[in-house]
XYZ file of C-alpha atoms in Angstrom:
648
model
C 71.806 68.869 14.212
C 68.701 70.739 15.245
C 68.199 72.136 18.862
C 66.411 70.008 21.544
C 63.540 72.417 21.711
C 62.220 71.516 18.212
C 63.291 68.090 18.050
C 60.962 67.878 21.088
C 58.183 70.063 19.161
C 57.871 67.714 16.439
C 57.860 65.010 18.863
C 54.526 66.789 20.984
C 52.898 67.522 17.339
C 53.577 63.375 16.078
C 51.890 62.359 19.261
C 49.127 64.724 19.171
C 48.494 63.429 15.640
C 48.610 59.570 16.789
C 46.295 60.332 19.570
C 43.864 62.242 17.687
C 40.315 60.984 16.280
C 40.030 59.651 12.459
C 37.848 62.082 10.880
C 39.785 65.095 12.593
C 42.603 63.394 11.550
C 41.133 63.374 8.006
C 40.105 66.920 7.493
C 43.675 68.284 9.509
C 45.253 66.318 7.039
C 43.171 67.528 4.195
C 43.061 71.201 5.169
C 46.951 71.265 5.705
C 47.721 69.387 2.215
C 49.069 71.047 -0.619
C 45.504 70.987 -1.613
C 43.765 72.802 1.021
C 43.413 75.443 -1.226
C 40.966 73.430 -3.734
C 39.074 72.129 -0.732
C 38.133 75.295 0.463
C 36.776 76.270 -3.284
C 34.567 73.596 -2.741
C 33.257 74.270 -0.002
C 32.278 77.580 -0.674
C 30.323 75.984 -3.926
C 28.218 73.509 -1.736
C 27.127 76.583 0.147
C 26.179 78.917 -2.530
C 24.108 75.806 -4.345
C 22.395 75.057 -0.832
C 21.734 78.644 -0.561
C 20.284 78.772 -4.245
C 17.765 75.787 -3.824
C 16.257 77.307 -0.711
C 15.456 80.451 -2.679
C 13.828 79.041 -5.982
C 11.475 76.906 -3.077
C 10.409 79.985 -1.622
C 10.052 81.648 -4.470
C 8.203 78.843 -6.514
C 5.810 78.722 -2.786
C 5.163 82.899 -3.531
C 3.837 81.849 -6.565
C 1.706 78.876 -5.762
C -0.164 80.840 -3.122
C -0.689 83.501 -5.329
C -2.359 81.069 -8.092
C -4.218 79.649 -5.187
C -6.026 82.791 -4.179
C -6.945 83.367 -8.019
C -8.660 79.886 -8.384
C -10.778 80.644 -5.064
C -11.842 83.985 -6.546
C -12.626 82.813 -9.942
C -14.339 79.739 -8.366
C -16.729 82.453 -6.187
C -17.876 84.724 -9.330
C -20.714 83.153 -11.476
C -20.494 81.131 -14.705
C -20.789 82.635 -18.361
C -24.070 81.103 -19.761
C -24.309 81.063 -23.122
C -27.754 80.360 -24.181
C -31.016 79.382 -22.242
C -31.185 75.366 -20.939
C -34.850 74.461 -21.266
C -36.091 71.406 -20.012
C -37.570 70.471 -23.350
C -33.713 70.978 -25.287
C -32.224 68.020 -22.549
C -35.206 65.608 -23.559
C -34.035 66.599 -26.929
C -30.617 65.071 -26.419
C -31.585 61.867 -25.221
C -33.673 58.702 -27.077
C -37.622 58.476 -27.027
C -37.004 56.616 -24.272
C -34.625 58.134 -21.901
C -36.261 59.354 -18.782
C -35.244 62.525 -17.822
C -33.701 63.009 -14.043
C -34.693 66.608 -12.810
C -31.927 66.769 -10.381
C -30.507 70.317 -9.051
C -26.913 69.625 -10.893
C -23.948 71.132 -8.818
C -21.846 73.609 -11.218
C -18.591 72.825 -9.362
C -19.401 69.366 -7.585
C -15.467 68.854 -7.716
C -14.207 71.778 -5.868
C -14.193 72.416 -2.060
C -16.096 76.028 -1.424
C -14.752 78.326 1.282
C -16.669 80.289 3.218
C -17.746 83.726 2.423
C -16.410 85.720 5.614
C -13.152 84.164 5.114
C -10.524 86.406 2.984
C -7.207 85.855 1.635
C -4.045 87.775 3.527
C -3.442 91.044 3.050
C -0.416 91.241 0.896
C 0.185 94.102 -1.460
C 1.717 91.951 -4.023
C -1.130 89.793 -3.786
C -3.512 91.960 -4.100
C -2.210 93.490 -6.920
C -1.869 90.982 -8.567
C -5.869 89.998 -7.820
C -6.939 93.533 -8.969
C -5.653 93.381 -12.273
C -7.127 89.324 -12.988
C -10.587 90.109 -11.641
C -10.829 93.122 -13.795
C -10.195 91.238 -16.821
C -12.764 89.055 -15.879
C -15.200 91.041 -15.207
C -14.924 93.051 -18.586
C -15.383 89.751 -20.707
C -18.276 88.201 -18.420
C -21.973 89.236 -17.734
C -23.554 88.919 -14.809
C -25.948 86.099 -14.162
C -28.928 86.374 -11.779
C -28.038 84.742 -8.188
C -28.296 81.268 -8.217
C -29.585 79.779 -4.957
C -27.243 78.271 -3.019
C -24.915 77.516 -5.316
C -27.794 75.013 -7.762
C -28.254 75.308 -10.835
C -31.638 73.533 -12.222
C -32.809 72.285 -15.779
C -35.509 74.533 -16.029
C -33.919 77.580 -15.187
C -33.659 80.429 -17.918
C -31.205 83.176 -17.811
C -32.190 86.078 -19.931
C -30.460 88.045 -22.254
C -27.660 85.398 -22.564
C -25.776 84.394 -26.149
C -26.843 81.175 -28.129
C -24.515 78.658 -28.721
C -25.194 74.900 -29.805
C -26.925 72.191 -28.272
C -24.522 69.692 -26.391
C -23.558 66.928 -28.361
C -26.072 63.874 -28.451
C -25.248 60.407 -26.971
C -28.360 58.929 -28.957
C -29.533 62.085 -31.314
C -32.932 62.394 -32.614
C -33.179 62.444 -36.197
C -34.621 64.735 -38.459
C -34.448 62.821 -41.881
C -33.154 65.065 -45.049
C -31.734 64.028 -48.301
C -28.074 63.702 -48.461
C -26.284 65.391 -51.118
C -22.763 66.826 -51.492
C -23.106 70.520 -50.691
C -24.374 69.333 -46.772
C -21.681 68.428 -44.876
C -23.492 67.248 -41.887
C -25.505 63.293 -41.780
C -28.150 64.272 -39.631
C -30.102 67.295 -38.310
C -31.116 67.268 -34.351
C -35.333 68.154 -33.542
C -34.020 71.624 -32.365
C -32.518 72.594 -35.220
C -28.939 72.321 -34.241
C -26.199 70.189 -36.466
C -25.272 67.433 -34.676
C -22.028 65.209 -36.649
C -20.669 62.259 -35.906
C -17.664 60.455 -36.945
C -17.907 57.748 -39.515
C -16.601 54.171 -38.010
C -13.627 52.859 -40.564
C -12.684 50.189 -38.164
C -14.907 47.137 -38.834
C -15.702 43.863 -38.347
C -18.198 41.808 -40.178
C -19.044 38.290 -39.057
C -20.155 36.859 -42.737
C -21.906 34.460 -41.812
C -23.545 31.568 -44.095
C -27.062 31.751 -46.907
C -28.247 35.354 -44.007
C -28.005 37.684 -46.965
C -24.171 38.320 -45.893
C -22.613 38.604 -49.380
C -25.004 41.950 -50.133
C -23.052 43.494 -46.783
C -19.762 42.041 -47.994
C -20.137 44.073 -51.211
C -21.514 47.117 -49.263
C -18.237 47.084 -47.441
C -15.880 46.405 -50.122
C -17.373 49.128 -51.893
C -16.773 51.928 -48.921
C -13.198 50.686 -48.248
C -12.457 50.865 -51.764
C -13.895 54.307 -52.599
C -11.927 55.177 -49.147
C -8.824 53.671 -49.685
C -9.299 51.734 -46.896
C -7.276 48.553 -46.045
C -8.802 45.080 -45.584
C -7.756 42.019 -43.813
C -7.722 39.787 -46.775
C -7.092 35.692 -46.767
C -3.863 35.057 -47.029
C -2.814 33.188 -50.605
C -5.563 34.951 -52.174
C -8.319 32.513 -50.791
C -11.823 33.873 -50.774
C -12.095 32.300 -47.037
C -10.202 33.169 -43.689
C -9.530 29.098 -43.926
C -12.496 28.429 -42.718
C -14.526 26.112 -41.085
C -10.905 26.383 -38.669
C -10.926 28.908 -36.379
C -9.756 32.196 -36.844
C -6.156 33.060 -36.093
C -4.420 36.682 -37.069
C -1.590 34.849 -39.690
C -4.437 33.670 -41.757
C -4.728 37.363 -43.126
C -2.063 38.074 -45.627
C 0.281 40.853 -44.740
C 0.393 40.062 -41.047
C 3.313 37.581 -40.847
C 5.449 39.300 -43.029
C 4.411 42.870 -41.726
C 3.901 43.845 -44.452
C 0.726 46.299 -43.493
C 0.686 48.160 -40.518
C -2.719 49.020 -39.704
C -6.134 47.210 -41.323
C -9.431 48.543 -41.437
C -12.392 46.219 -42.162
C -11.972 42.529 -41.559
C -15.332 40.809 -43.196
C -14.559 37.393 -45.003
C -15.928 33.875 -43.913
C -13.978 32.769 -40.850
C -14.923 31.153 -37.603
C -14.417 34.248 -34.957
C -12.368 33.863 -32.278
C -12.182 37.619 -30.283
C -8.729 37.475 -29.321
C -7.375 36.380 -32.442
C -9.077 39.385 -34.056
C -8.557 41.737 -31.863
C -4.900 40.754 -32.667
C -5.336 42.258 -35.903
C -7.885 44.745 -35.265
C -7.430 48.186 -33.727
C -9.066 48.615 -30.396
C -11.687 50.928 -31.406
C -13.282 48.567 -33.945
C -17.247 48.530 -34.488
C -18.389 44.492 -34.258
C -21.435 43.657 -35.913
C -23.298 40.010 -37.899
C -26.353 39.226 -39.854
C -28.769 36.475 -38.582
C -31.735 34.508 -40.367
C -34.684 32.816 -39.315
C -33.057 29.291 -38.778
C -36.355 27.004 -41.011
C -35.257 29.293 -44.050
C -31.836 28.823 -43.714
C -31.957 25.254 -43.366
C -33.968 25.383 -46.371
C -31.235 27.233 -48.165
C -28.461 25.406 -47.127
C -29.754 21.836 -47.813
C -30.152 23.203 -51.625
C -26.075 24.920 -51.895
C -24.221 22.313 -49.823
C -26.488 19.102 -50.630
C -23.099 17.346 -51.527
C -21.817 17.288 -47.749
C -21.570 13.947 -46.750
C -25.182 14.541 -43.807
C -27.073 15.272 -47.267
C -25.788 13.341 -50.083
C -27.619 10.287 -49.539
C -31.081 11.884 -48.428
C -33.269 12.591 -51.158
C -34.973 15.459 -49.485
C -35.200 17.976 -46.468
C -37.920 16.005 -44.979
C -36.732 12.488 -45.607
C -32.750 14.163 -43.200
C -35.266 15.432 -40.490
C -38.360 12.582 -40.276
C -35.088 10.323 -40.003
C -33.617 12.349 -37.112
C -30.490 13.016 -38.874
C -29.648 9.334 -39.088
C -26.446 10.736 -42.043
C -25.487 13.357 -39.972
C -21.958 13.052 -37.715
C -20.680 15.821 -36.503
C -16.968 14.746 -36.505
C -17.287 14.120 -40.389
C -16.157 16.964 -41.905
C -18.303 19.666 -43.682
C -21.542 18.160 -41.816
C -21.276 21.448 -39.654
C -23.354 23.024 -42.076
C -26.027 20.782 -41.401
C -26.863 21.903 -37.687
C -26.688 24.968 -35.790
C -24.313 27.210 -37.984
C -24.885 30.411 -36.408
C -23.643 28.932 -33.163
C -20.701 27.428 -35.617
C -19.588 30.382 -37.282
C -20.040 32.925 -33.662
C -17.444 30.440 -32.711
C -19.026 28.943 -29.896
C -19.998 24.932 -29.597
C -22.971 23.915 -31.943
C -23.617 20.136 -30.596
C -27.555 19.774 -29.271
C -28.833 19.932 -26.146
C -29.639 16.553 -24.586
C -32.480 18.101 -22.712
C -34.571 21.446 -22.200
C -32.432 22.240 -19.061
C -29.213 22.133 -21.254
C -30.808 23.788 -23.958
C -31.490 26.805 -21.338
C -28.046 26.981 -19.857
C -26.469 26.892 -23.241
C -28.642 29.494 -25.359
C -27.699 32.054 -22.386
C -24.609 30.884 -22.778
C -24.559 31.565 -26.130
C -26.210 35.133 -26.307
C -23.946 36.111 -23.441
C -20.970 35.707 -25.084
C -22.498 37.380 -28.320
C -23.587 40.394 -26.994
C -20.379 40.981 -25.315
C -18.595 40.778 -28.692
C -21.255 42.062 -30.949
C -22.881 45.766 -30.399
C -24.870 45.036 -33.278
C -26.929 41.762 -35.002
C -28.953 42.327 -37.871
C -31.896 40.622 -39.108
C -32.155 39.053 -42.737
C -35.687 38.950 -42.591
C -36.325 42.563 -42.478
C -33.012 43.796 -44.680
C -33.647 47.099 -45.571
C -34.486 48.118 -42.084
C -31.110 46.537 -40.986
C -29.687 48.622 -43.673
C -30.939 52.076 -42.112
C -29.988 50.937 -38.650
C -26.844 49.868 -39.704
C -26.373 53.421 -41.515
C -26.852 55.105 -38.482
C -24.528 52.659 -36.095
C -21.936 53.309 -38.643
C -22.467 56.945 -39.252
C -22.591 56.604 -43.076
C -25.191 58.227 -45.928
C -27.272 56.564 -47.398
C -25.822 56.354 -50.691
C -23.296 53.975 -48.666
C -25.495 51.252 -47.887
C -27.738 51.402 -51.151
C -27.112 47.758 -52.330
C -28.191 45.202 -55.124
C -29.127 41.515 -53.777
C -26.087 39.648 -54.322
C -25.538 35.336 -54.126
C -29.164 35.008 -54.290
C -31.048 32.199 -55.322
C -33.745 32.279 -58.735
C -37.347 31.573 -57.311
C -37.585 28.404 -58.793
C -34.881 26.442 -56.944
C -36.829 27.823 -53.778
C -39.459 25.410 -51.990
C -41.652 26.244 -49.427
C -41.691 24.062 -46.027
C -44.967 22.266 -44.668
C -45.544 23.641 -40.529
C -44.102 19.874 -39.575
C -40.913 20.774 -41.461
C -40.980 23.951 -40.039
C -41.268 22.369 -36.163
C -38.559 20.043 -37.132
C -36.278 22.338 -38.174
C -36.780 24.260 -35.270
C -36.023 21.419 -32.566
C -32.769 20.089 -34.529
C -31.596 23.762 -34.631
C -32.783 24.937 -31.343
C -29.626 26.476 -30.285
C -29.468 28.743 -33.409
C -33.584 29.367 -32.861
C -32.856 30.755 -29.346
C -30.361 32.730 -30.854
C -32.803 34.548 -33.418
C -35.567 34.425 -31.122
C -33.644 37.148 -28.918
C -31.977 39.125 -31.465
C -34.876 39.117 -33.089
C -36.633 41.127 -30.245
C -33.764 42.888 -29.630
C -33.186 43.934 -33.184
C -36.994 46.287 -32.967
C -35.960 47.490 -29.325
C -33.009 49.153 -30.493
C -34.765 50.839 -33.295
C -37.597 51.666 -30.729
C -35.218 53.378 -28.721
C -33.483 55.118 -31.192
C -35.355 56.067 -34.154
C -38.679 55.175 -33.689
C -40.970 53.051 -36.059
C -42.598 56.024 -38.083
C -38.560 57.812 -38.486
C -37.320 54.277 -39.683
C -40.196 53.484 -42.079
C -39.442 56.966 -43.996
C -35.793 56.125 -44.184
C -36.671 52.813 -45.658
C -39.004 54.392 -48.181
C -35.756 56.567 -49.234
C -33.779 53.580 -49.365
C -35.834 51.526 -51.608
C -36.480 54.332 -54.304
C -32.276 54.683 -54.426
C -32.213 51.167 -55.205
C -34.842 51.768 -57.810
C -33.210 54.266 -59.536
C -29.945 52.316 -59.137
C -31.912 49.412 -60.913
C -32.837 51.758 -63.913
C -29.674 53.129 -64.177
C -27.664 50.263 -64.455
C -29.308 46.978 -65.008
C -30.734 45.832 -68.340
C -33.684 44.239 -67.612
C -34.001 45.790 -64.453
C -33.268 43.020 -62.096
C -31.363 39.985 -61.707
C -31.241 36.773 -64.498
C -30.224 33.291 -64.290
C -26.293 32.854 -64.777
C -26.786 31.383 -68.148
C -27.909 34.881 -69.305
C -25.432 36.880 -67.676
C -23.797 38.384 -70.859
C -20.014 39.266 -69.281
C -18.585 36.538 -67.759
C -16.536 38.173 -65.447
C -19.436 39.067 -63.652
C -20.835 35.916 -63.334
C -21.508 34.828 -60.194
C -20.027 31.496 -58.368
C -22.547 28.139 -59.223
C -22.464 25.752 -56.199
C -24.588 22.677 -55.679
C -27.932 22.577 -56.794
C -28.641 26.196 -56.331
C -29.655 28.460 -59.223
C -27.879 31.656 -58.189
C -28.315 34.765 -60.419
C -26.313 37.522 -61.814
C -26.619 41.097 -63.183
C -26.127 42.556 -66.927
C -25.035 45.920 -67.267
C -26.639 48.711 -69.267
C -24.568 49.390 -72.831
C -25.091 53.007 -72.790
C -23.594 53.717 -69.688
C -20.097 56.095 -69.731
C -17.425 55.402 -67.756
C -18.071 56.088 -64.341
C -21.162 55.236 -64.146
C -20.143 51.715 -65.498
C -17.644 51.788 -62.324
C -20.018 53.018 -59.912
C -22.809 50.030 -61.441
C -19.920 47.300 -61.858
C -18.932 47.443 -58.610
C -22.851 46.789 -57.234
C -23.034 43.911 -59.307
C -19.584 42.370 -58.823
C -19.740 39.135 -57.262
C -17.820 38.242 -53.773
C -15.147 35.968 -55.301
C -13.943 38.446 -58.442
C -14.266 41.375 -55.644
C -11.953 39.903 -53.517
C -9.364 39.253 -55.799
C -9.696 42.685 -57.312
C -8.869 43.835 -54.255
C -5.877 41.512 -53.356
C -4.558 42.292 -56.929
C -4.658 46.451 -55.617
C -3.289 45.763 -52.086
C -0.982 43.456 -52.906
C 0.185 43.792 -56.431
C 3.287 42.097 -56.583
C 1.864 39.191 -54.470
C -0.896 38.910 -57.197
C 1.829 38.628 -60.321
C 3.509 36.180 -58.941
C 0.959 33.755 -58.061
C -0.816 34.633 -61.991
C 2.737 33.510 -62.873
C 2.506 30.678 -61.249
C -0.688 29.512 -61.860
C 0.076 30.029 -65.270
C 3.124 27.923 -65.529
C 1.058 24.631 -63.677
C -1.855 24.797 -66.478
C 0.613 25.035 -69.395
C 2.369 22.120 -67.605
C -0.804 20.433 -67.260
C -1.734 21.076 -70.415
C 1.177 19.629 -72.141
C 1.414 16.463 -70.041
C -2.316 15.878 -71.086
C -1.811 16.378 -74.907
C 1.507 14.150 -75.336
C -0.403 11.287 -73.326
C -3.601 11.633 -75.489
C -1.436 12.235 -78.965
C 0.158 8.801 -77.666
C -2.953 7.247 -77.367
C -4.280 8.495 -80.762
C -0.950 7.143 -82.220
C -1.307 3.762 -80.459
C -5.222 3.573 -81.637
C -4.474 4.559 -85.234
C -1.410 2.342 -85.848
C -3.780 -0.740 -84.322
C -6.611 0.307 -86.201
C -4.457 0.191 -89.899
C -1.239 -1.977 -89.456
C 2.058 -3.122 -91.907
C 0.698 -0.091 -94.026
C 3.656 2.435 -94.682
C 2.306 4.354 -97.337
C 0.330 5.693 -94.764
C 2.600 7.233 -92.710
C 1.767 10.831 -93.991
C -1.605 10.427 -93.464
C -1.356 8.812 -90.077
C 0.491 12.024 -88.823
C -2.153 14.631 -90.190
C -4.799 12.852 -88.734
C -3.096 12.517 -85.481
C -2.000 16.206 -85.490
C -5.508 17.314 -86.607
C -7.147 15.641 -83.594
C -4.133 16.508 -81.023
C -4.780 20.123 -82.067
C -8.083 19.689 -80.857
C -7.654 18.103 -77.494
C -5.002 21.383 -77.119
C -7.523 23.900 -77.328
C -10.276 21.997 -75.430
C -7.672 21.182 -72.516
C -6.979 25.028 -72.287
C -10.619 25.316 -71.714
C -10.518 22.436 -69.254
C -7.476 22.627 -67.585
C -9.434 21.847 -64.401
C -10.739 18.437 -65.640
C -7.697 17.362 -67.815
C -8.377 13.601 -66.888
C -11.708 13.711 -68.415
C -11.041 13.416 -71.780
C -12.575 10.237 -73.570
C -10.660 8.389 -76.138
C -12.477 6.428 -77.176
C -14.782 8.769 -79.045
C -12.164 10.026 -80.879
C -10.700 6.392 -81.762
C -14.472 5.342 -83.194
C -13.974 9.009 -85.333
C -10.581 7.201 -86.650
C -12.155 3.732 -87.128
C -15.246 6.004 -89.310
C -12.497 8.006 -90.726
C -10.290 4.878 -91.758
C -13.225 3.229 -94.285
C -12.206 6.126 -96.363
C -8.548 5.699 -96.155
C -9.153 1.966 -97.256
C -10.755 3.220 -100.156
C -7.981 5.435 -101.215
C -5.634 2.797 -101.304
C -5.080 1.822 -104.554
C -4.815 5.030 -105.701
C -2.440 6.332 -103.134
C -0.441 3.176 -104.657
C -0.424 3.791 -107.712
C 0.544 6.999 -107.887
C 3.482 6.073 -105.002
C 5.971 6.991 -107.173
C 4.759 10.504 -108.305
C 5.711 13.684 -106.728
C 4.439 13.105 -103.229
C 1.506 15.517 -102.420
C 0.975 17.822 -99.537
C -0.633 15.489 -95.912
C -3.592 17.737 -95.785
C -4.856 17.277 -99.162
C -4.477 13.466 -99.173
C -7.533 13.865 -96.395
């Protein structure tokens, strides 16, 4: 039994505990534990890591004041200039007519300047440290004359200074030289300096309809081809982007299934929408359409789609328009060909005005929403300049936009328009007249402030001769022919409607890449596009040749057995109850049936056109004979039976 003096010990300690605070109750209990010990170890480690953090801040605050003083020096010594800036080299880097701001420009505008009587604290470390930086400096960089309060101006040379190049140009001034393979630069700046640029290989072509678009089509195909570009094809291997609907990113083939991850030019018919192509395009993508004067497109169209249901009962261009359109509703389908297209294929709504007032708010309308989608419009009527300025928007040679006229019509399917014609024209499609009216002035102000007349002319000399050559090179007779004389009809070019349009022949002596280079000038849009679906999407291609293949020997078949059964029928009425004639029934039948194989291969398209009746009267002609071969086909029944083709 233990003494009264502990037992009463204990009992002082147990209340003391009861009567004691939680949290001092916490850390006795903790600190006289069995593991006090592991506590304590603790402890000291939240110490030493407080103790650690503090020093790496002052330490990293050492160095941050020592980078600062360095900055203020090197922001106090003068600049290195490299080569003179004349005031005549900055009008150099702008357009003809870019005005030129002589402004005293700020060499550090962005950076807060101390003054000159204040100095940075004495620290030995510190200045060290600045002795060795500014001597560096100092033994790499010349000294520049004082510059007055801080300014330096445009005219303001700095002798003895090294040359270096002129800035970059935003809109350079071009020196025009011939473009060959040894010079790796596209165009030469007025000072003398080379001046590059970056070739655009995202692009989007509006093709829009009878503007000359299937020549820029064919430029296109060509770059992307030779540059292993990808396009944004028609899905199925359509020549369209399903138009007249409007645009929408699964219509190009590749993009549901996922099957290509980036495209590059996007330029078949389609009605744009922005969003859905900038679905498929990449951001940086270069916009750009073709317009014509709206009285010789209306012209042209009236001839190529005169079996739409607004021209197929009108005899002429004058009788649709003296009528006011009386065959023309828009909600019939294919009649938007026959009013405002341009407005059509942009997209946009193409029903007339009611009145003037509309026809204002909706043309600004119109060219608003254009302009914000389109950097560039080019002008059918003047081609070859739109060829130059589109060379330079693009930042290609020349060589690249050399072209042949492609879909165009022969001369003699072309009529010319009386001034009332014109006027009409011009009042049904006044939406798509606004619209060339201002690109059309827009179109020469861009090339005003860019190139200037006398610069684009020369290009468009150079031009033209290329194409001349081009023309000697490759063509036969040195321009384009009617499609009946196009010799290789792979090359021959899509007939629609009552328009004549013409094709190339190639030169026989030509080896084998110039024939490439020359075939692919002369290809027209609808064989070019499936060449290329056939090289981006080669399996794709195989199985639909498959395909198509298996439906026309189906077709085929199904149209001989019913015309052999005809024959049959016709024959057997034509010369009943006679058995001897069996033999000669079935050569005749098999004769003609061969026949109607071979021209149904030809015509698979049109196997319900077939007449037979002209080949029952060729029986009924053919069966006089027979009639008179009868007795002797009797008589000599019971000899040895001869072969079926020699009884004919």
């Amino acid at each position: 039994m233990l003494p009264p003096q502990r037992i009463a010990g204990r009992e002082r300690r147990a209340f003391h505990w009861r009567t004691a605070s939680p949290w001092t109750t916490c850390v006795r209990v903790a600190c006289c534990s069995r593991l006090r010990f592991m506590w304590f170890a603790l402890m000291v480690l939240t110490v030493l890591c407080v103790a650690l953090q503090m020093l790496g801040v002052v330490r990293q605050a050492r160095s941050a004041k020592v980078l600062k003083i360095v900055s203020e020096q090197l922001v106090r010594m003068p600049p290195e200039i490299h080569r003179p800036i004349k005031h005549n080299d900055w009008e150099n880097l702008w357009s003809v007519s870019a005005a030129i701001a002589e402004e005293p420009v700020d060499q550090h505008p962005f950076i807060q300047r101390r003054d000159e009587s204040e100095n940075p604290r004495s620290e030995e470390r510190i200045e060290e440290v600045l002795e060795d930086k500014i001597k560096k400096l100092t033994s790499t960089t010349k000294a520049a004359p004082p510059i007055e309060a801080n300014k330096l101006w445009l005219g303001q040379e700095f002798p003895n200074q090294p040359q270096r190049p002129a800035f970059p140009r935003r809109a350079p001034e071009i020196k025009i030289t011939p473009y060959s393979d040894d010079n790796k630069y596209r165009v030469k700046s007025q000072v003398d300096n080379t001046v590059t640029c970056q070739p655009k290989n995202h692009i989007v072509f509006l093709k829009t309809h009878k503007t000359a678009s299937s020549t820029i089509l064919n430029i296109l195909y060509r770059y992307g081809e030779s540059h292993n570009l990808t396009f944004a094809l028609p899905l199925n291997m359509h020549s369209q982007l399903f138009y007249p609907a409007f645009f929408a990113a699964h219509f190009v083939e590749g993009v549901r299934t996922r099957s290509v991850k980036k495209f590059h030019i996007l330029c078949n018919h389609m009605r744009f929408s922005s969003q859905e192509v900038r679905k498929v395009m990449p951001k940086d993508t270069f916009y750009f359409s073709i317009l014509r004067n709206p009285v010789a497109m209306m012209e042209s169209l009236f001839v190529y789609y005169k079996a739409i249901p607004a021209f197929r009962t009108v005899k002429s261009l004058e009788d649709f328009l003296i009528h006011g359109g009386r065959s023309y509703n828009a909600s019939v389908p294919n009649n938007h060909y026959a009013r405002n297209i341009l407005t059509f294929d942009f997209g946009l709504d193409n029903t007339a005005p009611v009145n003037d007032t509309e026809l204002d708010r909706r043309s600004t309308e119109v060219i608003a929403a254009i302009e914000r989608d389109f950097p560039l419009i080019l002008i059918s009527e003047y081609f070859d300049e739109s060829l130059v300025l589109l060379k330079h928007a693009l930042c290609w040679t020349l060589d690249e936009v050399s072209s042949f006229r492609l879909n165009s019509r022969s001369e003699r399917s072309r009529r010319p328009l009386s001034a009332e014609t014109t006027e009409r024209i011009k009042e049904w499609n006044s939406l798509d007249w606004r619209l060339y009216q201002h690109f059309n002035n827009t179109f020469w102000k861009r090339i005003d402030s860019t190139l200037g007349r006398a610069k684009l002319q020369q290009e468009v000399e150079l031009l033209r001769a290329k194409r001349r050559n081009l023309e000697q090179m490759c063509l036969q007779e040195g321009g384009a022919v009617d499609p009946a004389q196009v010799q290789d009809s792979s090359l021959k070019p899509f007939q629609y409607g009552a328009a004549v349009i013409q094709g190339y022949n190639l030169r026989l002596e030509l080896n084998n890449d110039t024939r490439q280079l020359c075939q692919r000038l002369i290809t027209p849009e609808l064989q070019y596009t499936s060449a290329l679906y056939t090289k981006q999407f080669p399996q794709l291609a195989a199985a639909r040749a498959t395909a198509a293949k298996k439906i026309a020997a189906s077709r085929n078949t199904a149209t001989h057995r019913a015309v052999k059964r005809n024959i049959e029928t016709n024959v057997h009425t034509a010369m009943p109850n006679n058995t001897s004639h069996n033999n000669t029934n079935k050569a005749i039948v098999d004769e003609h049936s061969l026949h109607i194989l071979a021209y149904s291969v030809v015509q698979n398209e049109r196997q319900n056109s077939f007449d037979v009746t002209r080949h029952y009267k060729e029986i009924k002609r053919n069966s006089h004979k027979h009639t008179a071969r009868k007795h002797f086909i009797n008589s000599n029944i019971h000899k040895e039976p001869q072969e079926p083709g020699l009884l004919r």
